[in-house]
Amino acid sequence: MPQSRAAGAPQSAARERRTLSERVLHAAGATFARDGVTLVPPFWLDVCAGERASLALRDARAAKVAARMVAGIVKTTCGTLLVCDFDPRIQPVQAKRLAGFVPAQRDCAPCGDAGAAIDLQAALFEVPRKPARQRVDAVLAALGTRDAAGFAVALALVRPIKLLVLDRPSPEFEARVAQMLDAGTALVCTGVGVDAPAAILAAR
Amino acid sequence: MIGGRATWTIASSALRRAPRAAEGIAVLCATGGAAAASPTAAACFAVVGIAAATVASIGAQRTADVTDLRLFAAPLYGRELARAIVLAPCVRLAVAALVALCTVAVSAAVLHRSLPNDAWGRLAALLAAEIVATLVAMSGCARRGRERSLYVGLALVAGAAVAWLGFTATPTALLAAAVAGGTLGFVAVRALGETLARYDPLE
């Protein structure tokens, strides 16, 4: 069973008093299976606005699929997964508007034509082109990097989001992204095993 | 609802890529089939052209376009994504074939020769057939194995049916080809939309 923990969250009773509107991610027994093989075993996770959580899975493929599930890109086979109370199976558009996804650093495509990539992202999320470019520049400056992974984060943050999902980030990268995020944005990272970077928790 | 800007951006980014060899063959075959003097030659061009259009639609580049993770992370419904994705190959095929036949017509005029009377009608029929084959085959990009082969077979049959209907290039034949092509194309784009809505990008 995957290990999941939320850091910086108040404990049980106080946490339960929180209203649903503060809850950014709710996963209860969320599972992904294909052709009868369970790729992502059931996991439970509740993340509120501004919190940072991690999800450690048994292998890289499971971590990759779980990250995409949390971002609403891959649909759960069974169980419940809600992004800001939107079910990606029923309301994929609403869920994807609020969640940003950053692939694993080794999967991030090289920047190439950065301008075209920003324009495509801006068009897909209905953001004017100029503010989108300014936002990307600002995020890259805050991250202090211009590599492919940093660019992927900048593209994910081209519009306001409530949840940012990082697939198997390195500890340094995760820390830099966490520092740069605004207080209302939750961060969920996936990792492999208990010693994975994503399982190293720190309150924001 | 997807805006025109998103559709155009997706289509234009696909249009900017260099055409594949199979796309070039499809265009040449549409032009050759329209300009061919004998029906047998035109039929051969039609068969090769439909096969080339199908191969181009199921190739690695098109598969990468259809399964691009950025598109699945964007707030788009499957049908919206399908409409945006099919635009580029259809526009590229139609424009290239029209330009090619115009070039042939001008060259023929310069050489004091003439194209067959039904050249433009036959071009329309062959283009419709290749576009239908392209649209049907694209659903196979999100599938693997036997299902993918099934879509390839379906694309070949659908394209051949439209080409056969419009082959004589009479007004009735062209109308029949237009109706059949329009219906099959519409159904194919809807099917692609359903496929993309259900698709889970795992790779």
mmCIF file of C-alpha atoms in Angstrom:
data_model
loop_
_atom_site.group_PDB
_atom_site.id
_atom_site.type_symbol
_atom_site.label_atom_id
_atom_site.label_comp_id
_atom_site.label_asym_id
_atom_site.label_seq_id
_atom_site.Cartn_x
_atom_site.Cartn_y
_atom_site.Cartn_z
ATOM 1 C CA MET A 1 0.000 0.000 0.000
ATOM 2 C CA PRO A 2 1.434 3.441 -0.857
ATOM 3 C CA GLN A 3 2.519 5.641 2.002
ATOM 4 C CA SER A 4 0.976 9.051 2.045
ATOM 5 C CA ARG A 5 1.384 11.877 4.500
ATOM 6 C CA ALA A 6 0.488 15.505 4.583
ATOM 7 C CA ALA A 7 2.859 17.933 6.211
ATOM 8 C CA GLY A 8 2.026 21.264 7.751
ATOM 9 C CA ALA A 9 -1.524 20.093 8.384
ATOM 10 C CA PRO A 10 -3.294 20.431 11.705
ATOM 11 C CA GLN A 11 -4.021 17.114 13.389
ATOM 12 C CA SER A 12 -7.268 15.103 13.262
ATOM 13 C CA ALA A 13 -10.017 17.066 15.048
ATOM 14 C CA ALA A 14 -8.973 20.507 13.953
ATOM 15 C CA ARG A 15 -8.352 19.175 10.525
ATOM 16 C CA GLU A 16 -11.817 17.690 10.285
ATOM 17 C CA ARG A 17 -13.345 21.035 11.174
ATOM 18 C CA ARG A 18 -11.989 22.477 8.016
ATOM 19 C CA THR A 19 -14.637 23.195 5.458
ATOM 20 C CA LEU A 20 -14.833 21.329 2.208
ATOM 21 C CA SER A 21 -13.999 24.486 0.353
ATOM 22 C CA GLU A 22 -10.461 24.404 1.823
ATOM 23 C CA ARG A 23 -9.893 20.854 0.677
ATOM 24 C CA VAL A 24 -7.908 20.804 -2.526
ATOM 25 C CA LEU A 25 -7.412 17.083 -2.921
ATOM 26 C CA HIS A 26 -9.360 14.165 -1.538
ATOM 27 C CA ALA A 27 -8.377 10.614 -2.408
ATOM 28 C CA ALA A 28 -10.073 7.630 -0.800
ATOM 29 C CA GLY A 29 -9.059 4.240 -2.071
ATOM 30 C CA ALA A 30 -8.063 5.717 -5.424
ATOM 31 C CA THR A 31 -6.716 2.919 -7.588
ATOM 32 C CA PHE A 32 -5.533 2.494 -11.136
ATOM 33 C CA ALA A 33 -5.541 -0.857 -12.906
ATOM 34 C CA ARG A 34 -5.054 -1.850 -16.516
ATOM 35 C CA ASP A 35 -5.757 -5.215 -18.099
ATOM 36 C CA GLY A 36 -6.409 -6.700 -14.682
ATOM 37 C CA VAL A 37 -3.051 -5.542 -13.280
ATOM 38 C CA THR A 38 -3.117 -2.999 -10.453
ATOM 39 C CA LEU A 39 -0.543 -0.358 -11.285
ATOM 40 C CA VAL A 40 -1.430 2.004 -8.450
ATOM 41 C CA PRO A 41 -2.741 0.305 -5.303
ATOM 42 C CA PRO A 42 -5.418 2.133 -3.296
ATOM 43 C CA PHE A 43 -4.237 5.281 -1.548
ATOM 44 C CA TRP A 44 -5.847 7.766 0.826
ATOM 45 C CA LEU A 45 -4.832 11.398 0.887
ATOM 46 C CA ASP A 46 -6.424 14.672 1.985
ATOM 47 C CA VAL A 47 -4.664 17.902 1.184
ATOM 48 C CA CYS A 48 -5.904 21.365 2.044
ATOM 49 C CA ALA A 49 -4.953 24.697 0.521
ATOM 50 C CA GLY A 50 -1.332 25.610 1.185
ATOM 51 C CA GLU A 51 -0.326 22.166 2.441
ATOM 52 C CA ARG A 52 2.440 20.005 1.150
ATOM 53 C CA ALA A 53 1.992 16.254 0.816
ATOM 54 C CA SER A 54 3.850 13.317 -0.548
ATOM 55 C CA LEU A 55 2.919 9.959 -1.921
ATOM 56 C CA ALA A 56 5.486 7.167 -2.017
ATOM 57 C CA LEU A 57 4.824 4.221 -4.303
ATOM 58 C CA ARG A 58 6.533 0.943 -4.972
ATOM 59 C CA ASP A 59 8.069 1.778 -8.357
ATOM 60 C CA ALA A 60 8.632 4.573 -10.821
ATOM 61 C CA ARG A 61 5.761 3.589 -13.091
ATOM 62 C CA ALA A 62 3.296 3.570 -10.214
ATOM 63 C CA ALA A 63 4.589 6.960 -9.049
ATOM 64 C CA LYS A 64 4.223 8.363 -12.546
ATOM 65 C CA VAL A 65 0.644 7.124 -12.927
ATOM 66 C CA ALA A 66 -0.295 8.259 -9.404
ATOM 67 C CA ALA A 67 0.990 11.774 -10.132
ATOM 68 C CA ARG A 68 -1.117 11.893 -13.267
ATOM 69 C CA MET A 69 -4.135 10.611 -11.343
ATOM 70 C CA VAL A 70 -3.773 13.360 -8.748
ATOM 71 C CA ALA A 71 -3.512 15.959 -11.517
ATOM 72 C CA GLY A 72 -6.715 14.639 -13.111
ATOM 73 C CA ILE A 73 -4.969 13.448 -16.278
ATOM 74 C CA VAL A 74 -5.392 9.715 -15.668
ATOM 75 C CA LYS A 75 -8.779 8.557 -14.423
ATOM 76 C CA THR A 76 -9.050 6.358 -11.342
ATOM 77 C CA THR A 77 -10.237 2.829 -11.979
ATOM 78 C CA CYS A 78 -11.996 2.635 -8.615
ATOM 79 C CA GLY A 79 -12.175 4.620 -5.430
ATOM 80 C CA THR A 80 -12.651 8.349 -5.136
ATOM 81 C CA LEU A 81 -10.356 11.147 -6.168
ATOM 82 C CA LEU A 82 -11.553 14.750 -6.090
ATOM 83 C CA VAL A 83 -9.636 17.853 -7.075
ATOM 84 C CA CYS A 84 -11.314 20.782 -5.333
ATOM 85 C CA ASP A 85 -14.436 18.602 -5.135
ATOM 86 C CA PHE A 86 -14.409 17.982 -8.898
ATOM 87 C CA ASP A 87 -14.229 14.354 -9.988
ATOM 88 C CA PRO A 88 -11.849 14.125 -12.983
ATOM 89 C CA ARG A 89 -13.877 11.215 -14.354
ATOM 90 C CA ILE A 90 -17.002 13.363 -14.581
ATOM 91 C CA GLN A 91 -15.693 16.930 -14.614
ATOM 92 C CA PRO A 92 -12.216 16.636 -16.158
ATOM 93 C CA VAL A 93 -12.109 20.176 -17.462
ATOM 94 C CA GLN A 94 -12.920 21.776 -14.112
ATOM 95 C CA ALA A 95 -10.396 19.576 -12.292
ATOM 96 C CA LYS A 96 -7.600 20.233 -14.797
ATOM 97 C CA ARG A 97 -8.151 23.983 -14.618
ATOM 98 C CA LEU A 98 -7.216 23.911 -10.927
ATOM 99 C CA ALA A 99 -4.353 21.410 -11.006
ATOM 100 C CA GLY A 100 -0.934 21.898 -12.535
ATOM 101 C CA PHE A 101 1.220 18.931 -13.463
ATOM 102 C CA VAL A 102 5.003 18.755 -13.765
ATOM 103 C CA PRO A 103 6.422 15.523 -15.241
ATOM 104 C CA ALA A 104 9.470 13.816 -13.769
ATOM 105 C CA GLN A 105 12.636 15.787 -14.441
ATOM 106 C CA ARG A 106 13.957 13.134 -16.812
ATOM 107 C CA ASP A 107 10.665 13.179 -18.755
ATOM 108 C CA CYS A 108 10.597 16.947 -19.198
ATOM 109 C CA ALA A 109 11.073 17.811 -22.852
ATOM 110 C CA PRO A 110 13.962 20.173 -23.619
ATOM 111 C CA CYS A 111 12.869 23.792 -23.831
ATOM 112 C CA GLY A 112 13.328 23.922 -27.641
ATOM 113 C CA ASP A 113 11.077 26.667 -28.934
ATOM 114 C CA ALA A 114 10.150 28.096 -25.548
ATOM 115 C CA GLY A 115 8.031 30.862 -27.037
ATOM 116 C CA ALA A 116 5.869 28.393 -28.949
ATOM 117 C CA ALA A 117 5.462 26.206 -25.861
ATOM 118 C CA ILE A 118 4.352 29.199 -23.779
ATOM 119 C CA ASP A 119 1.954 30.313 -26.511
ATOM 120 C CA LEU A 120 0.439 26.823 -26.691
ATOM 121 C CA GLN A 121 0.048 26.647 -22.918
ATOM 122 C CA ALA A 122 -1.453 30.135 -22.808
ATOM 123 C CA ALA A 123 -3.912 29.243 -25.553
ATOM 124 C CA LEU A 124 -4.904 25.970 -23.883
ATOM 125 C CA PHE A 125 -5.588 27.700 -20.574
ATOM 126 C CA GLU A 126 -7.087 30.826 -22.128
ATOM 127 C CA VAL A 127 -4.463 33.156 -20.706
ATOM 128 C CA PRO A 128 -3.371 36.209 -22.723
ATOM 129 C CA ARG A 129 0.022 35.649 -24.320
ATOM 130 C CA LYS A 130 1.930 38.580 -22.824
ATOM 131 C CA PRO A 131 1.006 37.974 -19.165
ATOM 132 C CA ALA A 132 1.769 34.281 -19.698
ATOM 133 C CA ARG A 133 5.291 35.060 -20.888
ATOM 134 C CA GLN A 134 5.813 37.459 -18.005
ATOM 135 C CA ARG A 135 4.588 34.847 -15.554
ATOM 136 C CA VAL A 136 6.949 32.210 -16.985
ATOM 137 C CA ASP A 137 9.888 34.621 -16.717
ATOM 138 C CA ALA A 138 8.947 35.450 -13.133
ATOM 139 C CA VAL A 139 8.697 31.778 -12.133
ATOM 140 C CA LEU A 140 12.007 30.910 -13.783
ATOM 141 C CA ALA A 141 13.656 33.819 -11.988
ATOM 142 C CA ALA A 142 12.183 32.712 -8.663
ATOM 143 C CA LEU A 143 13.367 29.147 -9.239
ATOM 144 C CA GLY A 144 16.788 30.361 -10.310
ATOM 145 C CA THR A 145 16.964 27.906 -13.184
ATOM 146 C CA ARG A 146 16.196 27.773 -16.873
ATOM 147 C CA ASP A 147 16.385 24.017 -17.343
ATOM 148 C CA ALA A 148 13.587 21.814 -18.707
ATOM 149 C CA ALA A 149 12.154 20.946 -15.293
ATOM 150 C CA GLY A 150 12.036 24.590 -14.236
ATOM 151 C CA PHE A 151 10.387 25.456 -17.507
ATOM 152 C CA ALA A 152 7.788 22.725 -16.937
ATOM 153 C CA VAL A 153 6.967 24.243 -13.533
ATOM 154 C CA ALA A 154 6.697 27.680 -15.098
ATOM 155 C CA LEU A 155 4.314 26.350 -17.741
ATOM 156 C CA ALA A 156 2.172 24.690 -15.070
ATOM 157 C CA LEU A 157 1.989 27.986 -13.196
ATOM 158 C CA VAL A 158 1.098 30.040 -16.234
ATOM 159 C CA ARG A 159 -2.376 30.440 -14.741
ATOM 160 C CA PRO A 160 -3.528 30.501 -11.099
ATOM 161 C CA ILE A 161 -3.881 26.985 -9.688
ATOM 162 C CA LYS A 162 -4.807 25.436 -6.367
ATOM 163 C CA LEU A 163 -2.784 22.243 -6.639
ATOM 164 C CA LEU A 164 0.626 21.582 -8.120
ATOM 165 C CA VAL A 165 1.685 17.979 -8.686
ATOM 166 C CA LEU A 166 5.361 17.094 -9.078
ATOM 167 C CA ASP A 167 6.227 13.672 -10.395
ATOM 168 C CA ARG A 168 9.307 12.233 -8.633
ATOM 169 C CA PRO A 169 11.179 15.497 -7.991
ATOM 170 C CA SER A 170 14.673 15.651 -6.517
ATOM 171 C CA PRO A 171 14.767 16.963 -2.926
ATOM 172 C CA GLU A 172 16.432 20.219 -3.984
ATOM 173 C CA PHE A 173 13.992 20.823 -6.784
ATOM 174 C CA GLU A 174 11.020 20.045 -4.565
ATOM 175 C CA ALA A 175 12.283 22.459 -1.916
ATOM 176 C CA ARG A 176 12.834 25.243 -4.442
ATOM 177 C CA VAL A 177 9.348 24.807 -5.909
ATOM 178 C CA ALA A 178 7.779 24.694 -2.429
ATOM 179 C CA GLN A 179 9.496 27.932 -1.468
ATOM 180 C CA MET A 180 8.358 29.656 -4.593
ATOM 181 C CA LEU A 181 4.665 28.668 -4.410
ATOM 182 C CA ASP A 182 2.170 31.109 -2.953
ATOM 183 C CA ALA A 183 0.468 30.311 0.338
ATOM 184 C CA GLY A 184 -2.808 29.117 -1.174
ATOM 185 C CA THR A 185 -1.356 26.519 -3.517
ATOM 186 C CA ALA A 186 -1.037 22.947 -2.309
ATOM 187 C CA LEU A 187 1.891 20.812 -3.404
ATOM 188 C CA VAL A 188 1.748 17.058 -3.896
ATOM 189 C CA CYS A 189 4.868 15.100 -4.844
ATOM 190 C CA THR A 190 5.173 11.465 -5.760
ATOM 191 C CA GLY A 191 8.203 9.320 -5.064
ATOM 192 C CA VAL A 192 9.430 5.756 -4.990
ATOM 193 C CA GLY A 193 9.786 3.917 -1.674
ATOM 194 C CA VAL A 194 10.073 5.332 1.806
ATOM 195 C CA ASP A 195 13.451 6.887 1.127
ATOM 196 C CA ALA A 196 12.242 8.694 -1.938
ATOM 197 C CA PRO A 197 12.653 12.463 -1.995
ATOM 198 C CA ALA A 198 8.916 12.928 -1.990
ATOM 199 C CA ALA A 199 8.653 11.099 1.308
ATOM 200 C CA ILE A 200 10.926 13.600 3.038
ATOM 201 C CA LEU A 201 8.454 15.950 4.587
ATOM 202 C CA ALA A 202 8.819 19.502 5.703
ATOM 203 C CA ALA A 203 6.225 22.008 6.753
ATOM 204 C CA ARG A 204 5.938 25.052 4.563
ATOM 205 C CA MET B 1 -15.730 25.232 -24.595
ATOM 206 C CA ILE B 2 -12.439 25.405 -26.485
ATOM 207 C CA GLY B 3 -11.735 28.743 -28.098
ATOM 208 C CA GLY B 4 -10.629 29.278 -31.675
ATOM 209 C CA ARG B 5 -7.253 30.372 -30.374
ATOM 210 C CA ALA B 6 -6.535 27.019 -28.746
ATOM 211 C CA THR B 7 -7.714 25.112 -31.823
ATOM 212 C CA TRP B 8 -5.584 27.244 -34.105
ATOM 213 C CA THR B 9 -2.535 26.995 -31.837
ATOM 214 C CA ILE B 10 -2.745 23.199 -31.719
ATOM 215 C CA ALA B 11 -3.283 22.992 -35.484
ATOM 216 C CA SER B 12 -0.575 25.500 -36.357
ATOM 217 C CA SER B 13 2.015 23.779 -34.163
ATOM 218 C CA ALA B 14 1.274 20.542 -36.085
ATOM 219 C CA LEU B 15 1.338 22.365 -39.421
ATOM 220 C CA ARG B 16 4.774 23.819 -38.690
ATOM 221 C CA ARG B 17 6.321 20.345 -38.609
ATOM 222 C CA ALA B 18 7.946 19.024 -41.753
ATOM 223 C CA PRO B 19 5.612 16.737 -43.737
ATOM 224 C CA ARG B 20 6.269 13.013 -43.614
ATOM 225 C CA ALA B 21 7.109 10.988 -46.703
ATOM 226 C CA ALA B 22 3.763 9.156 -46.570
ATOM 227 C CA GLU B 23 1.908 12.475 -46.635
ATOM 228 C CA GLY B 24 3.852 13.495 -49.730
ATOM 229 C CA ILE B 25 2.984 10.209 -51.423
ATOM 230 C CA ALA B 26 -0.696 10.708 -50.589
ATOM 231 C CA VAL B 27 -0.660 14.173 -52.151
ATOM 232 C CA LEU B 28 1.161 12.960 -55.263
ATOM 233 C CA CYS B 29 -1.264 10.070 -55.669
ATOM 234 C CA ALA B 30 -4.300 12.356 -55.364
ATOM 235 C CA THR B 31 -2.815 14.616 -58.016
ATOM 236 C CA GLY B 32 -1.711 11.708 -60.188
ATOM 237 C CA GLY B 33 -5.094 10.037 -59.919
ATOM 238 C CA ALA B 34 -6.833 13.246 -60.969
ATOM 239 C CA ALA B 35 -4.501 13.890 -63.888
ATOM 240 C CA ALA B 36 -4.291 10.259 -65.072
ATOM 241 C CA ALA B 37 -5.697 9.624 -68.530
ATOM 242 C CA SER B 38 -6.782 6.010 -67.977
ATOM 243 C CA PRO B 39 -9.219 4.854 -65.273
ATOM 244 C CA THR B 40 -6.941 1.931 -64.389
ATOM 245 C CA ALA B 41 -4.034 4.244 -63.626
ATOM 246 C CA ALA B 42 -6.337 6.525 -61.648
ATOM 247 C CA ALA B 43 -7.594 3.554 -59.613
ATOM 248 C CA CYS B 44 -4.019 2.478 -58.836
ATOM 249 C CA PHE B 45 -3.171 6.010 -57.707
ATOM 250 C CA ALA B 46 -6.308 6.032 -55.551
ATOM 251 C CA VAL B 47 -5.409 2.767 -53.803
ATOM 252 C CA VAL B 48 -1.813 3.822 -53.125
ATOM 253 C CA GLY B 49 -2.931 7.289 -52.028
ATOM 254 C CA ILE B 50 -5.462 5.957 -49.525
ATOM 255 C CA ALA B 51 -2.893 3.517 -48.152
ATOM 256 C CA ALA B 52 -0.310 6.323 -47.831
ATOM 257 C CA ALA B 53 -2.800 8.600 -46.065
ATOM 258 C CA THR B 54 -3.596 5.786 -43.640
ATOM 259 C CA VAL B 55 0.079 5.072 -42.957
ATOM 260 C CA ALA B 56 0.731 8.792 -42.399
ATOM 261 C CA SER B 57 -2.140 8.930 -39.904
ATOM 262 C CA ILE B 58 -0.952 6.027 -37.826
ATOM 263 C CA GLY B 59 2.763 6.886 -37.882
ATOM 264 C CA ALA B 60 4.965 7.722 -34.920
ATOM 265 C CA GLN B 61 4.775 11.488 -35.421
ATOM 266 C CA ARG B 62 0.973 11.536 -35.612
ATOM 267 C CA THR B 63 0.742 9.204 -32.623
ATOM 268 C CA ALA B 64 2.973 11.595 -30.669
ATOM 269 C CA ASP B 65 0.719 14.493 -31.696
ATOM 270 C CA VAL B 66 -2.456 12.696 -30.646
ATOM 271 C CA THR B 67 -1.063 11.452 -27.317
ATOM 272 C CA ASP B 68 0.820 14.644 -26.375
ATOM 273 C CA LEU B 69 0.676 14.891 -22.570
ATOM 274 C CA ARG B 70 0.343 18.686 -22.674
ATOM 275 C CA LEU B 71 -3.000 18.330 -24.426
ATOM 276 C CA PHE B 72 -4.301 15.846 -21.870
ATOM 277 C CA ALA B 73 -3.237 18.102 -19.005
ATOM 278 C CA ALA B 74 -5.208 20.969 -20.540
ATOM 279 C CA PRO B 75 -8.849 21.640 -19.689
ATOM 280 C CA LEU B 76 -10.270 20.300 -22.942
ATOM 281 C CA TYR B 77 -12.988 17.784 -23.640
ATOM 282 C CA GLY B 78 -12.138 14.866 -25.912
ATOM 283 C CA ARG B 79 -14.324 16.124 -28.752
ATOM 284 C CA GLU B 80 -12.684 19.560 -28.633
ATOM 285 C CA LEU B 81 -9.262 17.998 -28.706
ATOM 286 C CA ALA B 82 -10.270 15.757 -31.619
ATOM 287 C CA ARG B 83 -11.458 18.697 -33.697
ATOM 288 C CA ALA B 84 -8.226 20.576 -33.059
ATOM 289 C CA ILE B 85 -6.027 17.570 -33.819
ATOM 290 C CA VAL B 86 -7.673 16.560 -37.116
ATOM 291 C CA LEU B 87 -7.539 20.054 -38.553
ATOM 292 C CA ALA B 88 -3.837 20.096 -39.435
ATOM 293 C CA PRO B 89 -3.603 16.862 -41.471
ATOM 294 C CA CYS B 90 -6.801 17.612 -43.387
ATOM 295 C CA VAL B 91 -5.766 21.175 -44.247
ATOM 296 C CA ARG B 92 -2.267 20.076 -45.212
ATOM 297 C CA LEU B 93 -3.553 17.282 -47.465
ATOM 298 C CA ALA B 94 -6.194 19.402 -49.202
ATOM 299 C CA VAL B 95 -4.009 22.469 -49.766
ATOM 300 C CA ALA B 96 -1.023 20.463 -50.989
ATOM 301 C CA ALA B 97 -3.132 18.436 -53.435
ATOM 302 C CA LEU B 98 -4.854 21.555 -54.783
ATOM 303 C CA VAL B 99 -1.523 23.319 -55.261
ATOM 304 C CA ALA B 100 -0.085 20.220 -56.932
ATOM 305 C CA LEU B 101 -2.981 19.891 -59.384
ATOM 306 C CA CYS B 102 -2.861 23.637 -60.156
ATOM 307 C CA THR B 103 0.826 23.190 -60.963
ATOM 308 C CA VAL B 104 0.023 20.235 -63.221
ATOM 309 C CA ALA B 105 -2.733 22.208 -64.944
ATOM 310 C CA VAL B 106 -0.445 25.194 -65.580
ATOM 311 C CA SER B 107 2.323 22.914 -66.825
ATOM 312 C CA ALA B 108 -0.132 21.168 -69.151
ATOM 313 C CA ALA B 109 -1.319 24.514 -70.503
ATOM 314 C CA VAL B 110 2.250 25.642 -71.140
ATOM 315 C CA LEU B 111 2.910 22.410 -73.017
ATOM 316 C CA HIS B 112 -0.374 22.834 -75.000
ATOM 317 C CA ARG B 113 -1.858 19.735 -73.438
ATOM 318 C CA SER B 114 -5.022 19.405 -71.446
ATOM 319 C CA LEU B 115 -6.036 17.613 -68.304
ATOM 320 C CA PRO B 116 -8.893 15.092 -68.445
ATOM 321 C CA ASN B 117 -12.302 16.784 -68.269
ATOM 322 C CA ASP B 118 -13.087 15.165 -64.959
ATOM 323 C CA ALA B 119 -9.686 15.935 -63.326
ATOM 324 C CA TRP B 120 -10.992 18.419 -60.774
ATOM 325 C CA GLY B 121 -13.970 16.246 -59.890
ATOM 326 C CA ARG B 122 -11.745 13.215 -59.479
ATOM 327 C CA LEU B 123 -9.327 15.220 -57.333
ATOM 328 C CA ALA B 124 -12.229 16.144 -55.049
ATOM 329 C CA ALA B 125 -13.274 12.492 -54.765
ATOM 330 C CA LEU B 126 -9.732 11.264 -54.082
ATOM 331 C CA LEU B 127 -9.126 14.014 -51.544
ATOM 332 C CA ALA B 128 -12.364 13.130 -49.766
ATOM 333 C CA ALA B 129 -11.304 9.473 -49.722
ATOM 334 C CA GLU B 130 -7.842 10.251 -48.330
ATOM 335 C CA ILE B 131 -9.250 12.611 -45.699
ATOM 336 C CA VAL B 132 -11.779 9.988 -44.576
ATOM 337 C CA ALA B 133 -8.991 7.394 -44.345
ATOM 338 C CA THR B 134 -6.908 9.877 -42.325
ATOM 339 C CA LEU B 135 -9.737 10.623 -39.889
ATOM 340 C CA VAL B 136 -10.669 6.984 -39.341
ATOM 341 C CA ALA B 137 -7.059 5.878 -38.880
ATOM 342 C CA MET B 138 -6.302 8.580 -36.297
ATOM 343 C CA SER B 139 -8.409 6.817 -33.683
ATOM 344 C CA GLY B 140 -5.890 3.980 -33.930
ATOM 345 C CA CYS B 141 -3.122 6.280 -32.656
ATOM 346 C CA ALA B 142 -4.465 5.933 -29.117
ATOM 347 C CA ARG B 143 -4.686 2.155 -29.378
ATOM 348 C CA ARG B 144 -2.313 -0.740 -29.678
ATOM 349 C CA GLY B 145 -2.118 -4.216 -31.150
ATOM 350 C CA ARG B 146 -5.188 -5.746 -32.730
ATOM 351 C CA GLU B 147 -7.398 -2.700 -32.166
ATOM 352 C CA ARG B 148 -4.885 -0.506 -33.957
ATOM 353 C CA SER B 149 -4.800 -2.905 -36.919
ATOM 354 C CA LEU B 150 -8.580 -2.901 -36.965
ATOM 355 C CA TYR B 151 -8.644 0.885 -37.351
ATOM 356 C CA VAL B 152 -6.110 0.669 -40.169
ATOM 357 C CA GLY B 153 -8.330 -1.845 -41.979
ATOM 358 C CA LEU B 154 -11.409 0.296 -41.334
ATOM 359 C CA ALA B 155 -9.641 3.364 -42.700
ATOM 360 C CA LEU B 156 -8.653 1.558 -45.886
ATOM 361 C CA VAL B 157 -12.180 0.274 -46.453
ATOM 362 C CA ALA B 158 -13.825 3.640 -45.698
ATOM 363 C CA GLY B 159 -11.390 5.509 -47.969
ATOM 364 C CA ALA B 160 -11.844 2.987 -50.770
ATOM 365 C CA ALA B 161 -15.633 3.214 -50.489
ATOM 366 C CA VAL B 162 -15.619 7.003 -50.833
ATOM 367 C CA ALA B 163 -13.162 6.862 -53.753
ATOM 368 C CA TRP B 164 -15.280 4.224 -55.488
ATOM 369 C CA LEU B 165 -18.449 6.312 -55.070
ATOM 370 C CA GLY B 166 -16.890 9.430 -56.566
ATOM 371 C CA PHE B 167 -14.561 7.821 -59.076
ATOM 372 C CA THR B 168 -16.592 8.580 -62.222
ATOM 373 C CA ALA B 169 -16.690 12.253 -61.171
ATOM 374 C CA THR B 170 -20.216 12.823 -62.471
ATOM 375 C CA PRO B 171 -22.277 15.280 -60.403
ATOM 376 C CA THR B 172 -24.297 12.403 -58.903
ATOM 377 C CA ALA B 173 -21.164 10.420 -58.057
ATOM 378 C CA LEU B 174 -19.501 13.454 -56.481
ATOM 379 C CA LEU B 175 -22.611 14.167 -54.447
ATOM 380 C CA ALA B 176 -22.711 10.569 -53.235
ATOM 381 C CA ALA B 177 -18.999 10.727 -52.351
ATOM 382 C CA ALA B 178 -19.504 14.042 -50.542
ATOM 383 C CA VAL B 179 -22.414 12.672 -48.499
ATOM 384 C CA ALA B 180 -20.618 9.433 -47.671
ATOM 385 C CA GLY B 181 -17.334 11.221 -46.934
ATOM 386 C CA GLY B 182 -19.037 13.826 -44.773
ATOM 387 C CA THR B 183 -20.929 11.203 -42.788
ATOM 388 C CA LEU B 184 -17.935 8.930 -42.311
ATOM 389 C CA GLY B 185 -15.684 11.876 -41.454
ATOM 390 C CA PHE B 186 -18.152 13.195 -38.885
ATOM 391 C CA VAL B 187 -18.501 9.778 -37.277
ATOM 392 C CA ALA B 188 -14.718 9.317 -37.314
ATOM 393 C CA VAL B 189 -14.080 12.642 -35.559
ATOM 394 C CA ARG B 190 -16.756 11.842 -32.960
ATOM 395 C CA ALA B 191 -15.161 8.445 -32.419
ATOM 396 C CA LEU B 192 -11.742 10.067 -32.021
ATOM 397 C CA GLY B 193 -13.253 12.439 -29.470
ATOM 398 C CA GLU B 194 -14.657 9.518 -27.488
ATOM 399 C CA THR B 195 -11.328 7.733 -27.732
ATOM 400 C CA LEU B 196 -9.421 10.754 -26.427
ATOM 401 C CA ALA B 197 -11.935 11.316 -23.623
ATOM 402 C CA ARG B 198 -11.337 7.778 -22.377
ATOM 403 C CA TYR B 199 -7.605 7.708 -23.057
ATOM 404 C CA ASP B 200 -5.239 7.547 -20.093
ATOM 405 C CA PRO B 201 -1.742 8.762 -21.063
ATOM 406 C CA LEU B 202 0.482 6.392 -19.077
ATOM 407 C CA GLU B 203 3.708 6.765 -21.073
#
